[in-house]
Structure formats: C-alpha cells, structure tokens
Coordinates of C-alpha atoms in Angstrom, one line a residue:
M803 CA 131.1 126.0 69.2
S804 CA 131.8 123.1 66.7
L805 CA 129.1 120.7 65.8
R806 CA 131.1 117.8 66.9
G807 CA 131.1 119.1 70.2
V808 CA 127.5 119.3 70.5
R809 CA 125.5 116.6 72.1
K810 CA 122.3 114.7 71.1
A811 CA 120.5 115.9 74.4
D812 CA 121.9 119.5 73.8
L813 CA 120.6 119.2 70.2
F814 CA 117.3 117.9 71.2
A815 CA 116.8 120.4 74.0
S816 CA 117.6 123.1 71.6
F817 CA 114.8 122.2 69.4
V818 CA 112.5 121.7 72.2
V819 CA 113.2 125.1 73.6
F820 CA 112.9 126.4 70.2
L821 CA 109.1 125.0 70.1
V822 CA 108.5 126.6 73.4
A823 CA 109.8 129.9 72.7
L824 CA 108.4 130.5 69.2
P825 CA 104.5 130.8 70.2
L826 CA 105.8 132.9 73.8
C827 CA 108.3 135.3 71.5
V828 CA 105.3 136.2 69.6
G829 CA 102.6 136.1 72.3
I830 CA 104.7 138.7 74.4
A831 CA 105.5 140.9 71.7
V832 CA 101.8 141.2 70.7
A833 CA 100.7 141.5 74.5
S834 CA 103.2 144.3 74.7
G835 CA 101.9 146.2 72.0
V836 CA 104.7 145.9 69.5
P837 CA 105.2 143.8 66.2
A838 CA 105.5 140.2 66.5
E839 CA 108.8 140.1 64.9
L840 CA 110.5 142.0 67.6
G841 CA 109.9 139.3 70.3
L842 CA 111.4 136.9 67.7
I843 CA 114.6 139.1 67.5
T844 CA 115.0 139.4 71.3
G845 CA 114.7 135.5 71.4
I846 CA 117.5 135.1 68.3
V847 CA 119.7 137.4 70.4
G848 CA 119.0 135.4 73.7
G849 CA 120.1 132.5 71.9
L850 CA 123.2 133.8 69.5
V851 CA 124.6 136.6 71.9
V852 CA 123.9 135.8 75.5
G853 CA 124.0 132.2 74.7
A854 CA 127.6 132.3 73.8
L855 CA 128.8 134.7 76.6
P856 CA 130.0 133.3 79.8
G857 CA 127.5 133.0 82.9
G858 CA 124.9 130.3 83.6
S859 CA 125.5 127.4 81.1
L860 CA 121.7 126.2 81.1
Q861 CA 119.7 129.3 81.2
V862 CA 117.9 130.3 78.0
S863 CA 117.1 134.0 77.5
G864 CA 114.3 135.7 75.6
P865 CA 111.6 138.3 75.8
A866 CA 110.8 139.2 79.3
A867 CA 106.9 138.4 80.0
G868 CA 107.6 139.8 83.3
L869 CA 108.0 143.4 81.7
T870 CA 105.2 143.0 79.3
V871 CA 102.9 145.5 81.2
L872 CA 105.5 148.0 81.6
V873 CA 106.9 147.8 77.9
H874 CA 103.5 148.2 76.8
E875 CA 102.8 151.5 79.0
A876 CA 106.3 152.5 78.0
V877 CA 105.4 152.3 74.1
Q878 CA 101.8 153.9 74.7
R879 CA 103.4 157.0 76.6
Y880 CA 107.1 157.5 74.5
G881 CA 106.2 155.7 71.3
L882 CA 107.8 152.7 69.6
A883 CA 110.6 154.7 68.3
A884 CA 111.9 155.1 71.9
L885 CA 111.6 151.3 72.7
G886 CA 115.3 150.6 71.3
V887 CA 116.9 153.7 73.5
L888 CA 115.2 152.5 76.7
V889 CA 116.4 148.8 76.3
V890 CA 119.8 149.6 75.2
A891 CA 120.1 151.9 78.6
A892 CA 118.6 149.2 80.5
G893 CA 121.3 147.0 79.2
L894 CA 124.0 149.3 79.8
V895 CA 122.8 149.9 83.7
Q896 CA 123.0 145.8 83.9
L897 CA 126.5 145.8 82.5
G898 CA 127.4 148.3 85.2
L899 CA 125.9 146.5 87.9
G900 CA 127.9 143.5 86.8
A901 CA 131.1 145.2 86.6
L902 CA 130.6 146.6 90.2
R903 CA 129.8 143.1 91.5
L904 CA 126.6 143.9 92.5
G905 CA 124.7 140.8 90.9
R906 CA 125.0 138.5 94.2
W907 CA 123.1 141.6 96.0
F908 CA 119.9 140.5 94.1
R909 CA 119.9 137.6 96.4
A910 CA 119.1 139.4 99.5
V911 CA 115.7 140.7 98.2
S912 CA 113.1 139.7 100.2
V913 CA 111.1 136.3 99.3
A914 CA 108.1 137.9 99.8
V915 CA 108.8 141.0 97.5
V916 CA 109.7 138.6 94.7
H917 CA 106.6 136.5 95.0
G918 CA 104.5 139.8 95.5
M919 CA 106.1 140.9 92.3
L920 CA 105.3 137.6 90.2
A921 CA 101.7 137.8 91.6
G922 CA 101.2 141.4 90.7
I923 CA 102.6 140.8 87.1
G924 CA 100.5 137.6 86.8
L925 CA 97.2 139.5 87.9
V926 CA 98.0 142.3 85.5
L927 CA 99.0 140.0 82.6
V928 CA 95.9 137.9 82.7
A929 CA 93.5 140.8 83.5
G930 CA 95.0 142.4 80.0
Q931 CA 94.9 139.1 78.3
V932 CA 91.4 138.5 79.1
Y933 CA 90.2 141.2 76.9
A934 CA 92.3 139.9 74.0
L935 CA 90.6 136.7 74.5
G936 CA 87.5 138.4 73.0
D937 CA 89.3 140.5 70.7
A938 CA 88.2 143.5 72.8
A939 CA 90.2 146.4 73.7
A940 CA 91.6 146.5 77.4
P941 CA 91.3 149.8 79.1
A942 CA 94.7 151.3 80.4
G943 CA 96.5 150.6 83.9
G944 CA 96.0 147.3 85.9
L945 CA 93.2 148.8 88.0
G946 CA 91.3 149.9 85.2
R947 CA 91.5 146.4 83.6
L948 CA 90.4 144.8 86.8
T949 CA 87.3 147.2 87.3
G950 CA 86.5 146.8 83.3
L951 CA 86.0 143.0 83.8
V952 CA 82.4 144.0 85.0
S953 CA 81.5 145.2 81.6
L954 CA 83.4 142.9 79.5
P955 CA 81.0 140.3 79.0
G956 CA 78.9 142.5 76.6
R957 CA 81.8 143.4 74.4
V958 CA 83.7 140.1 73.5
D959 CA 83.6 138.6 70.0
P960 CA 82.1 134.9 70.8
V961 CA 84.1 133.6 68.0
A962 CA 87.4 134.8 69.3
L963 CA 86.7 133.9 72.8
S964 CA 85.8 130.4 71.6
V965 CA 89.3 130.3 70.0
G966 CA 91.1 131.5 73.0
G967 CA 89.1 129.2 75.5
A968 CA 89.9 126.3 73.5
T969 CA 93.5 127.0 73.1
M970 CA 93.6 127.1 76.9
V971 CA 92.0 123.7 77.1
V972 CA 94.3 122.2 74.7
L973 CA 97.1 123.7 76.5
L974 CA 96.0 122.2 79.8
L975 CA 95.1 118.8 78.3
W976 CA 98.1 118.2 76.4
G977 CA 100.2 119.6 79.1
R978 CA 99.1 116.7 81.3
W979 CA 100.3 114.1 78.7
R980 CA 104.0 113.5 79.8
R981 CA 104.8 111.5 76.9
G982 CA 103.1 114.2 74.3
T983 CA 104.9 116.9 75.8
R984 CA 108.3 115.2 75.4
L985 CA 107.6 115.2 71.6
V986 CA 105.8 118.5 71.1
P987 CA 105.7 121.2 73.9
A988 CA 102.0 122.0 74.9
P989 CA 102.3 125.8 73.8
L990 CA 103.1 124.9 70.4
V991 CA 100.4 122.4 70.0
A992 CA 97.8 124.6 71.2
V993 CA 98.7 127.8 69.4
A994 CA 99.1 125.6 66.3
S995 CA 95.8 123.9 66.6
A996 CA 94.4 127.3 66.9
A997 CA 95.6 128.5 63.9
C998 CA 94.7 125.4 61.9
A999 CA 91.3 125.5 63.1
T1000 CA 90.8 129.1 62.2
W1001 CA 92.1 128.4 58.8
V1002 CA 90.2 125.4 58.1
F1003 CA 86.9 127.1 59.2
D1004 CA 87.9 130.4 58.0
L1005 CA 86.9 132.1 61.2
E1006 CA 86.7 136.0 61.3
V1007 CA 89.2 136.7 64.1
R1008 CA 92.0 139.1 64.5
R1009 CA 95.4 137.6 63.6
V1010 CA 99.0 138.6 64.2
Q1011 CA 100.2 141.4 61.7
V1012 CA 103.4 140.3 60.0
Q1013 CA 105.8 142.8 58.5
G1014 CA 109.0 140.9 58.2
L1015 CA 112.0 140.6 60.2
W1016 CA 114.0 143.1 58.5
N1017 CA 111.3 145.7 58.4
A1018 CA 110.6 145.5 62.1
V1019 CA 114.1 146.4 63.2
R1020 CA 114.6 150.0 64.0
V1021 CA 118.3 151.3 65.2
P1022 CA 118.0 154.3 67.6
E1023 CA 118.6 157.8 66.2
A1024 CA 120.4 160.6 67.8
A1025 CA 117.0 162.4 68.2
D1026 CA 115.8 159.2 70.2
L1027 CA 119.0 159.4 72.7
G1028 CA 117.9 162.6 73.8
R1029 CA 114.8 161.3 75.5
L1030 CA 117.3 160.0 78.2
T1031 CA 117.3 163.2 79.7
E1032 CA 113.6 163.0 80.8
V1033 CA 112.9 162.0 84.4
G1034 CA 110.0 159.6 83.1
V1035 CA 112.5 158.0 80.9
I1036 CA 115.2 157.7 83.3
G1037 CA 112.7 155.8 85.6
T1038 CA 111.4 153.4 82.9
V1039 CA 115.1 152.6 82.2
V1040 CA 115.8 151.7 86.0
A1041 CA 112.9 149.6 86.3
F1042 CA 113.5 147.7 83.1
A1043 CA 117.2 147.1 84.5
L1044 CA 116.3 146.2 88.1
I1045 CA 113.1 143.9 87.1
A1046 CA 114.9 142.4 84.2
S1047 CA 117.9 141.7 86.6
A1048 CA 115.9 140.1 89.4
E1049 CA 113.8 137.6 86.8
S1050 CA 116.9 136.7 85.2
L1051 CA 118.8 135.9 88.5
F1052 CA 116.1 134.2 90.2
G1053 CA 115.8 131.9 87.4
A1054 CA 119.3 131.4 87.5
A1055 CA 118.9 130.3 91.2
A1056 CA 115.9 127.9 90.2
V1057 CA 118.3 126.4 87.7
D1058 CA 121.3 126.0 90.2
R1059 CA 118.7 124.1 92.7
L1060 CA 118.4 121.3 89.9
P1061 CA 120.4 117.9 91.0
D1062 CA 122.7 118.6 88.0
G1063 CA 122.6 122.5 88.4
R1064 CA 125.7 124.5 88.2
G1065 CA 126.5 127.4 90.2
T1066 CA 125.9 130.5 88.5
D1067 CA 128.3 133.3 88.5
Y1068 CA 125.6 136.1 89.1
D1069 CA 127.7 139.2 88.1
R1070 CA 128.6 137.3 84.9
E1071 CA 125.3 136.4 84.2
L1072 CA 124.1 139.9 84.7
M1073 CA 126.8 141.2 82.3
A1074 CA 125.6 138.6 79.8
Q1075 CA 121.9 139.9 80.1
G1076 CA 123.0 143.4 80.0
A1077 CA 125.2 142.8 76.7
G1078 CA 122.1 141.0 75.5
N1079 CA 119.7 143.8 76.1
A1080 CA 122.1 146.4 74.6
V1081 CA 122.0 144.4 71.4
C1082 CA 118.4 144.1 71.6
G1083 CA 118.0 147.9 72.0
V1084 CA 120.4 148.5 69.1
L1085 CA 117.8 146.4 67.1
G1086 CA 114.9 148.2 68.5
A1087 CA 113.6 145.0 70.2
L1088 CA 112.0 144.1 73.4
P1089 CA 114.0 143.6 76.7
M1090 CA 114.9 140.1 77.5
T1091 CA 115.5 138.1 80.7
T1092 CA 116.1 134.2 81.4
F1093 CA 113.4 131.8 80.9
L1094 CA 112.0 131.9 84.2
V1095 CA 108.5 132.7 83.1
R1096 CA 108.8 130.9 79.7
S1097 CA 109.3 127.4 81.5
A1098 CA 106.1 128.4 83.4
G1099 CA 104.3 128.3 80.2
A1100 CA 105.7 125.1 79.2
G1101 CA 104.6 123.7 82.5
G1102 CA 108.0 123.5 84.4
A1103 CA 109.6 125.9 87.2
V1104 CA 113.3 126.0 85.8
S1105 CA 114.9 126.6 82.6
E1106 CA 113.4 124.3 79.4
G1107 CA 116.7 123.8 78.6
A1108 CA 117.7 122.0 81.7
R1109 CA 114.3 120.3 82.0
T1110 CA 115.0 118.9 78.4
G1111 CA 118.4 117.4 79.2
A1112 CA 120.9 120.1 78.0
R1113 CA 124.4 119.9 79.7
T1114 CA 126.2 122.6 77.8
K1115 CA 125.5 126.0 76.5
A1116 CA 125.2 124.6 72.9
S1117 CA 121.6 124.2 73.4
R1118 CA 120.6 128.0 74.1
V1119 CA 122.9 129.0 71.4
L1120 CA 121.1 126.7 69.0
H1121 CA 117.8 127.6 70.0
G1122 CA 118.5 131.1 68.7
V1123 CA 119.6 129.5 65.3
W1124 CA 116.2 127.7 65.1
L1125 CA 114.4 130.9 65.9
L1126 CA 116.4 133.0 63.0
L1127 CA 115.6 130.3 60.5
F1128 CA 112.2 130.3 61.0
A1129 CA 111.9 134.0 61.0
A1130 CA 113.9 134.1 57.8
V1131 CA 112.3 131.0 56.1
L1132 CA 109.0 130.9 57.2
P1133 CA 107.9 134.6 58.5
G1134 CA 104.4 134.4 56.8
V1135 CA 103.3 131.6 59.2
L1136 CA 102.8 134.0 62.0
G1137 CA 100.0 135.6 60.1
A1138 CA 97.7 132.8 60.4
V1139 CA 98.0 132.9 64.2
P1140 CA 94.8 134.1 66.0
V1141 CA 95.7 136.8 68.5
A1142 CA 93.0 135.0 70.9
A1143 CA 95.1 131.9 71.1
L1144 CA 98.3 133.8 72.3
A1145 CA 96.2 135.5 74.7
G1146 CA 94.8 132.2 75.8
L1147 CA 98.7 130.8 76.3
L1148 CA 99.7 134.3 78.2
V1149 CA 96.8 133.9 80.4
C1150 CA 98.0 130.6 81.5
V1151 CA 101.5 131.8 81.8
G1152 CA 100.0 134.6 84.0
C1153 CA 98.1 132.0 86.4
K1154 CA 101.3 130.1 86.8
L1155 CA 103.1 133.2 87.7
M1156 CA 101.3 133.9 90.7
P1157 CA 102.7 132.1 93.6
W1158 CA 99.7 130.2 95.3
R1159 CA 101.6 127.6 97.1
E1160 CA 103.9 130.2 98.6
A1161 CA 101.2 132.5 99.8
R1162 CA 99.6 129.8 101.7
K1163 CA 102.7 128.9 103.3
L1164 CA 103.5 132.2 104.3
W1165 CA 100.0 132.8 105.5
R1166 CA 100.2 130.0 108.0
G1167 CA 103.4 130.6 109.1
Q1168 CA 104.6 134.0 108.6
R1169 CA 101.5 136.5 108.3
A1170 CA 103.7 139.5 108.3
E1171 CA 105.6 138.3 105.1
A1172 CA 101.9 137.0 103.6
V1173 CA 100.9 140.8 104.0
V1174 CA 104.3 142.2 102.3
L1175 CA 103.5 139.9 99.4
G1176 CA 99.8 141.0 99.2
V1177 CA 100.6 144.8 99.5
T1178 CA 103.4 144.3 96.8
A1179 CA 101.0 142.9 94.4
V1180 CA 98.0 145.2 94.9
A1181 CA 100.5 148.4 94.5
I1182 CA 101.7 146.9 91.2
V1183 CA 97.7 146.6 90.1
A1184 CA 97.1 149.7 91.6
G1185 CA 100.1 151.6 90.4
N1186 CA 102.8 150.1 88.2
L1187 CA 105.4 147.4 88.3
F1188 CA 108.4 149.9 89.5
E1189 CA 106.2 151.5 92.3
G1190 CA 104.7 148.3 93.6
V1191 CA 108.2 146.6 94.1
L1192 CA 109.6 149.8 95.7
V1193 CA 106.4 149.7 98.0
G1194 CA 107.4 146.3 98.7
L1195 CA 110.8 146.7 99.4
A1196 CA 109.9 149.6 101.9
L1197 CA 107.5 147.4 103.7
A1198 CA 109.9 144.7 103.8
V1199 CA 112.6 147.0 105.3
A1200 CA 110.3 148.5 107.7
K1201 CA 109.0 145.0 108.9
T1202 CA 112.6 143.8 109.6
A1203 CA 113.3 146.8 111.4
W1204 CA 110.4 146.5 113.7
E1205 CA 111.2 142.7 114.1
I1206 CA 114.7 143.3 115.1
S1207 CA 114.1 146.3 117.4
H1208 CA 113.1 144.7 120.7
V1209 CA 113.7 146.5 123.8
H1210 CA 112.8 145.0 127.3
V1211 CA 113.1 146.9 130.8
E1212 CA 113.9 145.1 134.0
T1213 CA 113.6 146.4 137.5
E1214 CA 115.2 145.4 140.5
D1215 CA 114.2 146.7 143.9
Q1216 CA 117.4 147.0 146.1
G1217 CA 115.8 148.2 149.4
D1218 CA 117.2 151.5 150.6
A1219 CA 119.6 151.7 147.8
G1220 CA 116.8 152.3 145.4
L1221 CA 115.7 150.7 142.0
V1222 CA 118.2 149.2 139.4
V1223 CA 116.6 149.5 136.1
R1224 CA 118.3 147.8 133.3
V1225 CA 117.4 148.2 129.4
L1226 CA 118.3 145.3 127.1
G1227 CA 118.1 144.5 123.5
H1228 CA 118.1 146.9 120.3
A1229 CA 116.8 150.7 121.2
T1230 CA 115.6 152.3 118.0
F1231 CA 113.0 155.1 117.3
L1232 CA 110.5 152.3 116.4
R1233 CA 110.3 151.4 120.2
L1234 CA 111.2 154.6 121.8
P1235 CA 107.3 155.2 123.1
K1236 CA 107.3 151.9 124.7
L1237 CA 110.7 152.5 126.3
L1238 CA 109.6 155.9 127.7
D1239 CA 106.4 154.6 129.0
A1240 CA 108.3 152.2 130.9
L1241 CA 110.6 154.5 132.6
D1242 CA 108.2 157.1 133.2
A1243 CA 105.9 154.6 135.0
L1244 CA 108.8 154.3 137.7
P1245 CA 108.1 155.8 141.2
H1246 CA 109.4 159.5 141.6
D1247 CA 110.0 159.1 145.1
R1248 CA 113.0 156.2 144.6
A1249 CA 116.4 156.8 143.5
V1250 CA 116.8 155.1 140.2
R1251 CA 120.1 153.4 138.7
L1252 CA 119.8 153.3 135.0
E1253 CA 122.0 150.7 133.5
L1254 CA 122.4 150.4 129.5
G1255 CA 125.0 147.9 129.4
G1256 CA 122.5 145.4 128.0
L1257 CA 121.8 147.2 124.8
R1258 CA 123.4 146.0 121.7
H1259 CA 122.3 149.1 119.6
V1260 CA 120.6 152.5 120.5
D1261 CA 120.1 154.7 117.8
H1262 CA 120.4 158.4 117.9
A1263 CA 116.8 159.4 119.0
C1264 CA 116.8 156.9 121.9
A1265 CA 120.1 158.0 123.2
A1266 CA 118.8 161.5 123.1
A1267 CA 115.6 160.4 124.8
L1268 CA 117.5 158.6 127.4
E1269 CA 119.9 161.7 128.3
G1270 CA 117.2 163.7 128.7
W1271 CA 114.9 161.6 130.9
A1272 CA 118.3 161.0 133.1
A1273 CA 119.0 164.7 133.4
A1274 CA 115.1 165.3 134.2
R1275 CA 115.5 162.8 137.3
G1276 CA 119.0 163.8 137.9
Q1277 CA 120.2 160.1 137.3
A1278 CA 123.4 158.9 135.6
L1279 CA 123.6 156.7 132.8
V1280 CA 125.8 153.5 133.1
A1281 CA 126.5 152.5 129.4
S1282 CA 128.5 149.8 128.0
S1283 CA 131.4 150.0 125.2
R1284 CA 129.0 147.8 123.1
M1285 CA 126.5 150.6 123.1
T1286 CA 126.5 152.7 119.9
S1287 CA 124.6 155.7 119.0

C-alpha cells in the first residue's frame, strides 16, 4: 500500500476511526480486567495485520466488546498469563473454520438468537460498568451484578459517579451535534473532557494504570500451552472463537447492506480474523472482532470506516498506524483518564447493543421469536455467554422443529366399505401424541383403511407407532414413495 494510492477520504476516515477506537480500546481492556495497553495492541494488530489481509474491505477490527465479560471471567479463573494461549487457540479455530469454508454458515444462525446474544452482552456489560461508574467493586457473575445493584447506592464514590455521569451526558449531547461529530467523535470528546476536568480540579478518582506498551506484551510460554488440555480452557477457546466469529461476520453483513457496500467473502474474512487473533495471542493481547460494537459507541450501526467515507482497506490499515504512534509517543496520556469516564462510555455502548426495536417488532409479529430472544438474554445473564448462546440455539431449533412438524388427519366415510383415514403433513415425535389421539378416537366397529401417501416425512418414532396401531387393529398401511422413516 503506497501513500500515493491513499485517497483523502480514506485518510480522513482512518483518523476518525482512530479517534473512536482509542477510548474504546482502553475501555474494553479495563473492563476486561487487563492492562489498558493490551486493548491498544489488539487495535494495532487489527489495523496492521487484519487490515492488510484479504476479506471485507471496509470492516475495521479491534478488541471484542462482546467478549468483555467472558475475557474477564477467563482472566479471573486462569490468570492473565493464560490469556495469550486462549486467544491463539481461538484464532487457530477461526482459521480452521475459514479453511473449511464454514464462514457462510454463520448467516444461518437464528436472528432472534443473535439479538438475544447482543441483549445479554449489553445487560451484563452495563451491570458491570455501573459499579465502575462509582469506583465500586463489582460482584462476580452477571446475575450477581444485577442483584447487587440494590445495595450499590451506599458504596459508590460520589465524585467518581459525577465524572462518569458527566461523561455520559457529554457523549449523548455531542453525538446529537452532527457537525461536531464529523470533526471529533463523541467518545473522544467525552473521555478527554472527563480527563481534563479531573486534572484541572485535582479530583480523587481512580485512573487508568499505565505500564508501557512493551511491558504489557507477554508471549505465551510452553507451560501455558499445557493449559489447553483442560476441559474448561477448551470450552473457553471454543466460546472465544465462535462468538468472535459471529460478531465479526454479523458486522460484515451490516456493512454489505450499505449502498456502497461490497460483498464480503465470509470465509476469507473469518481467516483474516483468525490470523489477527493468533497474532494477538502471541502478544498476550485481547481477542478481536470487527467494529460492530465500536460503531455502536460512535453512534452508528456499521463500520465507522464505512460511515466516514472509506473506499479502500487503506483506512483500516492506517488506523492501526495511528494507534501505534500514539502508544509509542504518548502512552502517559492514558494515565490521566478516569476509569469512571471509560465506564460511562461502555454503559452507552452496552445500551446500544440491546436491540430494543427488533425486540418490539418480534413481540408484535412473532411472539415465539421474541421468547427465544428473551430466553437467550436471560440465560447469558444467569449463566455465561457460551451457555446462553447454546440455550438460545437449542430453543430456536426446537421451535423450528415444532412449527414444521404439522400433521393432519382426515377421515372419509365410504359407507359399507368402511372409513378411509388419510394422514397428511410431517409426522415427527413432537406430534405423535396428537396423531395417536386422532387414530384411537376412530370407531372400533368399522373397517379402517389408513393412507399415508400425504405424508412428506415420518420419523422412526411415528413410523413404529403407526405400524403398531395398524397391527393392533388388523389394518394395512398404504404408504407413498415420498414417505421416509
């Protein structure tokens, strides 16, 4: 990529993305319970490595806000030293999924499950950051954080709460000023204002701990690799890989829907994300996804680079360059940022993650889908992200199976010839009680001819039940070549 080939629109877009990414990289790292520099490293890798690889041309990669809760839990359980191994392994899983051309299958995931995942992540993220707004320690687990809000008012630091609240107000008000947001993104204005006010008035609030970019890097050692034999670690790796992949590819789909959006090669994008996560893991940094969540913090619904006029991948590469220059030249600036200000920023991000409009539409038109969304979100809050998504997927599959397994029984009285009973539709074990009730209700003193030609599908349980019923009544089954068992 030569400088001559960089358009002005791409150069401007890259700088805007950098300004949006800077506070969010730091905020996601702090919320994940790791040094702030690790968020910057992930942003740098997302620009310099993933940005240069083939895949979607407009998506910008950085720390995964959707994995904040899961990363925090993993660091608490396995230690910061194990984070690099987890991220490396997750990246390799993504590379394998992309090589097997499984990226496109992420588009087959139920929309209700996706929205439920985002709602659950948003709820847990907001619940956790409300404590950080007041410089208070957050309980473990999503459910504990929600129930702990009752006793929170007596434990908050009013000064920190004021800083965090003011950050949210500035973020919301500046975001409504379109001309201002085009010049300077609202997240940067809000966090910078909080840092300046804290410095000018010498407020006693907790600030971001800075240790230097190079000191934050931790290459996994051989002893760390041995953790991959643990069942819990394997489950965490799978969760990292699947959730990061889903968030990235959903973001790619959002960018593709733009008027100027270019069709994303989902398998290549997945492999690019996997390569980026592998590099992040080698450096001991956070897992990455595309900017689906960061754009929410900036007030958009798609990639910030696309929103600001980017036309080539130069914008996402250059944003990594700006992050690297900042981390190398001005690392001490981070030490002036109040943690409460970053918490206020992430509370807004978490609120925008929750799909209020989509949930209302589903509730009005498809109540069953709305239930799937709600159950997925509740399961994430009550358990964890991976378990919640599995519960949502299982419920969505069960709902679909129930809806398509319609079976209908028609009876025709042919006088002395007896009754002709036709079974139509899809006979599965889910409808077996209904089917047997209808057959058992037939009169026992009449001859019955059972015709199954109208069945498009019959599973083994129904086939065995029909054969048993026919044998007990001494009847023959008239089947069709379309019927399978």
